[in-house]
CSV table of C-alpha atoms in Angstrom, one decimal:
chain,number,residue,atom,x,y,z
A,1109,MET,CA,30.7,-79.4,-20.9
A,1110,PRO,CA,30.7,-75.5,-20.0
A,1111,ALA,CA,27.5,-74.3,-18.8
A,1112,CYS,CA,28.6,-70.7,-19.3
A,1113,GLY,CA,26.8,-68.7,-22.1
A,1114,CYS,CA,26.0,-72.4,-23.5
A,1115,PRO,CA,22.9,-72.6,-23.2
A,1116,MET,CA,22.6,-68.8,-22.2
A,1117,ALA,CA,21.1,-69.1,-18.5
A,1118,ALA,CA,18.3,-66.5,-17.4
A,1119,MET,CA,18.3,-66.2,-13.3
A,1120,TRP,CA,14.6,-66.4,-11.7
A,1121,ASN,CA,14.3,-64.4,-8.8
A,1122,ASP,CA,16.0,-65.6,-5.6
A,1123,GLU,CA,17.5,-68.8,-7.8
A,1124,HIS,CA,20.7,-70.0,-6.9
A,1125,PRO,CA,22.9,-70.0,-9.7
A,1126,SER,CA,24.0,-73.9,-9.7
A,1127,THR,CA,20.2,-74.2,-9.9
A,1128,THR,CA,19.4,-72.0,-12.7
A,1129,VAL,CA,22.2,-74.4,-14.5
A,1130,VAL,CA,20.0,-77.3,-13.9
A,1131,ARG,CA,16.7,-76.0,-14.7
A,1132,GLU,CA,17.9,-74.5,-18.2
A,1133,VAL,CA,20.2,-77.5,-19.5
A,1134,GLN,CA,17.0,-79.8,-18.9
A,1135,GLU,CA,15.0,-77.5,-20.7
A,1136,GLU,CA,17.4,-76.3,-23.1
A,1137,LEU,CA,19.2,-79.3,-24.0
A,1138,GLY,CA,17.2,-82.0,-22.2
A,1139,LEU,CA,20.0,-83.6,-20.2
A,1140,ALA,CA,20.4,-83.7,-16.4
A,1141,ALA,CA,22.8,-81.6,-15.2
A,1142,HIS,CA,25.8,-83.4,-12.9
A,1143,PHE,CA,28.7,-80.6,-12.1
A,1144,VAL,CA,32.4,-81.4,-11.7
A,1145,TRP,CA,32.6,-78.7,-9.3
A,1146,PRO,CA,30.4,-78.1,-7.1
A,1147,ALA,CA,30.9,-73.8,-7.8
A,1148,PRO,CA,31.6,-72.0,-11.0
A,1149,ILE,CA,35.5,-71.6,-11.9
A,1150,PHE,CA,35.0,-68.6,-14.4
A,1151,LEU,CA,33.2,-65.5,-13.9
A,1152,THR,CA,33.0,-63.1,-17.3
A,1153,VAL,CA,31.7,-59.5,-17.1
A,1154,THR,CA,30.3,-58.0,-20.6
A,1155,GLU,CA,29.3,-55.3,-21.7
A,1156,THR,CA,26.2,-56.9,-24.4
A,1157,GLN,CA,25.9,-55.5,-28.1
A,1158,GLY,CA,24.3,-55.6,-31.2
A,1159,GLN,CA,20.1,-56.3,-30.2
A,1160,SER,CA,20.9,-57.0,-26.2
A,1161,ALA,CA,23.5,-53.7,-25.8
A,1162,GLY,CA,22.8,-51.7,-23.1
A,1163,HIS,CA,23.3,-53.8,-19.9
A,1164,THR,CA,26.5,-55.8,-18.3
A,1165,ASP,CA,26.8,-59.0,-18.5
A,1166,VAL,CA,27.7,-60.9,-15.5
A,1167,SER,CA,28.5,-65.0,-16.2
A,1168,LEU,CA,29.0,-67.8,-13.6
A,1169,TRP,CA,30.8,-70.7,-15.9
A,1170,TYR,CA,30.4,-74.3,-14.2
A,1171,VAL,CA,32.0,-77.6,-15.8
A,1172,LEU,CA,29.6,-80.3,-16.3
A,1173,HIS,CA,29.8,-84.2,-16.8
A,1174,GLY,CA,29.2,-84.9,-20.6
A,1175,LYS,CA,29.4,-87.7,-22.9
A,1176,ALA,CA,30.7,-87.6,-26.7
A,1177,GLY,CA,28.3,-88.1,-29.1
A,1178,ALA,CA,25.6,-88.2,-26.8
A,1179,ASP,CA,22.1,-87.3,-28.4
A,1180,PHE,CA,20.6,-83.9,-27.3
A,1181,ALA,CA,17.1,-83.2,-26.8
A,1182,PHE,CA,17.6,-79.6,-27.6
A,1183,ASP,CA,15.2,-76.2,-27.8
A,1184,THR,CA,15.4,-75.5,-31.3
A,1185,GLY,CA,13.9,-72.4,-30.4
A,1186,GLU,CA,17.2,-71.5,-29.2
A,1187,PHE,CA,19.9,-73.7,-30.9
A,1188,HIS,CA,20.1,-74.2,-34.5
A,1189,ALA,CA,22.2,-77.0,-33.9
A,1190,LEU,CA,24.5,-78.9,-31.3
A,1191,ALA,CA,28.5,-80.6,-31.6
A,1192,TRP,CA,31.0,-81.9,-29.0
A,1193,PHE,CA,34.6,-81.0,-30.3
A,1194,ALA,CA,37.9,-82.3,-28.5
A,1195,PHE,CA,39.8,-79.0,-26.6
A,1196,ASP,CA,42.3,-79.3,-29.7
A,1197,ARG,CA,39.4,-78.7,-31.9
A,1198,LEU,CA,37.2,-76.0,-30.5
A,1199,PRO,CA,36.0,-73.7,-33.2
A,1200,LEU,CA,37.3,-70.4,-31.1
A,1201,GLU,CA,37.1,-68.1,-33.9
A,1202,CYS,CA,33.0,-68.0,-33.9
A,1203,THR,CA,32.4,-68.3,-30.1
A,1204,ASP,CA,32.6,-66.7,-27.0
A,1205,PRO,CA,35.5,-64.6,-26.6
A,1206,HIS,CA,36.7,-65.6,-23.1
A,1207,LEU,CA,36.4,-69.2,-24.1
A,1208,VAL,CA,39.9,-69.4,-24.5
A,1209,ARG,CA,40.3,-68.2,-21.3
A,1210,PHE,CA,38.1,-70.4,-19.8
A,1211,VAL,CA,39.2,-73.9,-21.1
A,1212,ALA,CA,42.5,-73.2,-20.2
A,1213,LYS,CA,41.8,-72.4,-16.9
A,1214,MET,CA,39.8,-76.0,-16.8
A,1215,GLN,CA,42.3,-77.7,-18.2
A,1216,THR,CA,44.9,-77.1,-15.1
A,1217,MET,CA,42.0,-78.0,-13.1
A,1218,LEU,CA,41.8,-81.6,-15.1
């Protein structure tokens, strides 16, 4: 389970990025975060567009353990629905444009 822009995490002042992941995964998905690797494996820098246009988004991509089929107690104010996907069935055409490179890198590390 990549902890990237899903959930979209906002760091508090002086909060370590991994602490942000733990907090946001609990708040938004109702899950305890268990890291595959303690450090992020990917970093992206993106100029925002649309409603949030006008700033640069820097994302650290962590990898978390997950269990396919697990129920989420997710925040319906943040998400309409959640689903698990096999690597070969990821809906890449409607997700973060960096996900293709992230998954490729993660697969070389597994």
